[in-house]
Amino acid sequence: MPVKITMEDLKQKLAGPQYKLTPQRKIVLQIFLDRPSQHLSAEDVHFILKEQKCEIGLATVYRSLELLSDLNILNYLDFGDGCRRYELNDASPNEHQHHHLICVECGKVLEFTDDLLGNLEEKIEDTCKFKIVDHQLKFFGYCEDCQKKRELKS
């Protein structure tokens, strides 16, 4: 079950001698807090910043996203289309992330939260002597809207 993340939680993750919650990082994080279920690229974040009249360069956005991903504040996502996307990491510790349903027609991404792979993980761990700590699962297909459009064309 996703947990509600606040800016204060994120400040604590960035607390330490190596990292600071710079004004730029705070603004980038706020974009994800305001859009908790969206999967945003660096270009998406930069576009939102420009709409908000924030003068943060694209290179700064990229660096911020990489750092926040390295710190597990954001999850890096690859949906197979060559575009790196990020989402807020809202899973409780020791809990699996949600899965993604990706429409190959319009690119819409839906989230699926049920974790049905527990038995498979146990079998893999027993058979391969491999301790699984997490997994990602992506399904590619057609969303409901695109299915309807395809039916109308036929």
CSV table of N, CA, C and O in Angstrom, one decimal, residues 94-99 114-137:
chain,number,residue,atom,x,y,z
A,94,ASN,N,10.5,-2.7,2.4
A,94,ASN,CA,10.3,-4.1,2.3
A,94,ASN,C,9.0,-4.5,1.6
A,94,ASN,O,8.4,-5.6,1.8
A,95,GLU,N,8.5,-3.6,0.8
A,95,GLU,CA,7.2,-3.8,0.0
A,95,GLU,C,7.5,-3.6,-1.5
A,95,GLU,O,8.3,-2.8,-1.8
A,96,HIS,N,6.9,-4.5,-2.3
A,96,HIS,CA,7.1,-4.4,-3.7
A,96,HIS,C,6.5,-3.1,-4.3
A,96,HIS,O,5.5,-2.6,-3.8
A,97,GLN,N,7.1,-2.6,-5.4
A,97,GLN,CA,6.5,-1.5,-6.1
A,97,GLN,C,5.3,-2.1,-6.9
A,97,GLN,O,5.1,-3.3,-7.0
A,98,HIS,N,4.5,-1.2,-7.4
A,98,HIS,CA,3.4,-1.6,-8.2
A,98,HIS,C,3.9,-1.9,-9.6
A,98,HIS,O,5.1,-1.7,-10.0
A,99,HIS,N,3.0,-2.5,-10.4
A,99,HIS,CA,3.4,-2.9,-11.8
A,99,HIS,C,2.7,-1.9,-12.8
A,99,HIS,O,1.9,-1.1,-12.4
A,114,ASP,N,-1.7,-5.1,-7.3
A,114,ASP,CA,-1.7,-6.5,-6.8
A,114,ASP,C,-0.4,-7.1,-7.1
A,114,ASP,O,0.1,-7.0,-8.2
A,115,ASP,N,0.2,-7.8,-6.1
A,115,ASP,CA,1.4,-8.5,-6.3
A,115,ASP,C,1.1,-10.0,-6.3
A,115,ASP,O,0.8,-10.6,-5.2
A,116,LEU,N,1.1,-10.6,-7.4
A,116,LEU,CA,0.7,-12.0,-7.6
A,116,LEU,C,1.8,-12.9,-7.8
A,116,LEU,O,1.7,-14.0,-8.2
A,117,LEU,N,3.0,-12.4,-7.5
A,117,LEU,CA,4.2,-13.2,-7.9
A,117,LEU,C,4.9,-13.8,-6.7
A,117,LEU,O,6.0,-14.3,-6.8
A,118,GLY,N,4.3,-13.8,-5.5
A,118,GLY,CA,4.9,-14.3,-4.3
A,118,GLY,C,5.3,-15.8,-4.4
A,118,GLY,O,6.5,-16.1,-4.1
A,119,ASN,N,4.5,-16.7,-5.0
A,119,ASN,CA,4.9,-18.1,-5.1
A,119,ASN,C,6.0,-18.2,-6.1
A,119,ASN,O,6.9,-19.1,-5.9
A,120,LEU,N,6.0,-17.5,-7.2
A,120,LEU,CA,7.0,-17.5,-8.2
A,120,LEU,C,8.4,-17.1,-7.6
A,120,LEU,O,9.4,-17.7,-7.8
A,121,GLU,N,8.3,-16.0,-6.8
A,121,GLU,CA,9.6,-15.6,-6.1
A,121,GLU,C,10.1,-16.6,-5.2
A,121,GLU,O,11.3,-16.9,-5.2
A,122,GLU,N,9.3,-17.3,-4.4
A,122,GLU,CA,9.7,-18.3,-3.5
A,122,GLU,C,10.4,-19.5,-4.3
A,122,GLU,O,11.4,-20.0,-3.9
A,123,LYS,N,9.8,-19.9,-5.4
A,123,LYS,CA,10.3,-21.0,-6.3
A,123,LYS,C,11.7,-20.6,-6.8
A,123,LYS,O,12.6,-21.4,-6.8
A,124,ILE,N,11.8,-19.3,-7.3
A,124,ILE,CA,13.1,-18.9,-7.9
A,124,ILE,C,14.1,-18.9,-6.8
A,124,ILE,O,15.3,-19.3,-7.0
A,125,GLU,N,13.8,-18.3,-5.6
A,125,GLU,CA,14.7,-18.3,-4.5
A,125,GLU,C,15.2,-19.7,-4.1
A,125,GLU,O,16.4,-19.9,-3.9
A,126,ASP,N,14.3,-20.6,-4.0
A,126,ASP,CA,14.6,-22.0,-3.6
A,126,ASP,C,15.5,-22.7,-4.7
A,126,ASP,O,16.5,-23.3,-4.4
A,127,THR,N,15.0,-22.6,-5.9
A,127,THR,CA,15.7,-23.2,-7.0
A,127,THR,C,17.1,-22.7,-7.3
A,127,THR,O,18.0,-23.4,-7.6
A,128,CYS,N,17.2,-21.3,-7.4
A,128,CYS,CA,18.4,-20.7,-7.8
A,128,CYS,C,19.3,-20.2,-6.7
A,128,CYS,O,20.3,-19.6,-6.9
A,129,LYS,N,18.8,-20.3,-5.4
A,129,LYS,CA,19.5,-19.8,-4.3
A,129,LYS,C,19.8,-18.3,-4.5
A,129,LYS,O,20.9,-17.9,-4.3
A,130,PHE,N,18.8,-17.6,-4.8
A,130,PHE,CA,18.9,-16.2,-5.1
A,130,PHE,C,17.9,-15.4,-4.3
A,130,PHE,O,16.7,-15.7,-4.4
A,131,LYS,N,18.3,-14.5,-3.5
A,131,LYS,CA,17.4,-13.7,-2.6
A,131,LYS,C,16.9,-12.5,-3.4
A,131,LYS,O,17.6,-11.6,-3.7
A,132,ILE,N,15.6,-12.6,-3.6
A,132,ILE,CA,14.9,-11.5,-4.4
A,132,ILE,C,14.5,-10.4,-3.4
A,132,ILE,O,13.9,-10.7,-2.3
A,133,VAL,N,14.8,-9.2,-3.7
A,133,VAL,CA,14.4,-8.1,-2.8
A,133,VAL,C,13.3,-7.2,-3.4
A,133,VAL,O,12.6,-6.5,-2.7
A,134,ASP,N,13.1,-7.3,-4.7
A,134,ASP,CA,12.1,-6.6,-5.4
A,134,ASP,C,12.0,-7.1,-6.9
A,134,ASP,O,12.9,-7.8,-7.3
A,135,HIS,N,11.0,-6.7,-7.6
A,135,HIS,CA,10.9,-7.0,-9.0
A,135,HIS,C,10.0,-5.9,-9.6
A,135,HIS,O,9.3,-5.1,-9.0
A,136,GLN,N,10.1,-5.8,-11.0
A,136,GLN,CA,9.3,-4.9,-11.8
A,136,GLN,C,8.7,-5.7,-12.8
A,136,GLN,O,9.3,-6.6,-13.4
A,137,LEU,N,7.4,-5.4,-13.1
A,137,LEU,CA,6.7,-6.1,-14.1
A,137,LEU,C,6.0,-5.1,-15.0
A,137,LEU,O,5.3,-4.2,-14.5
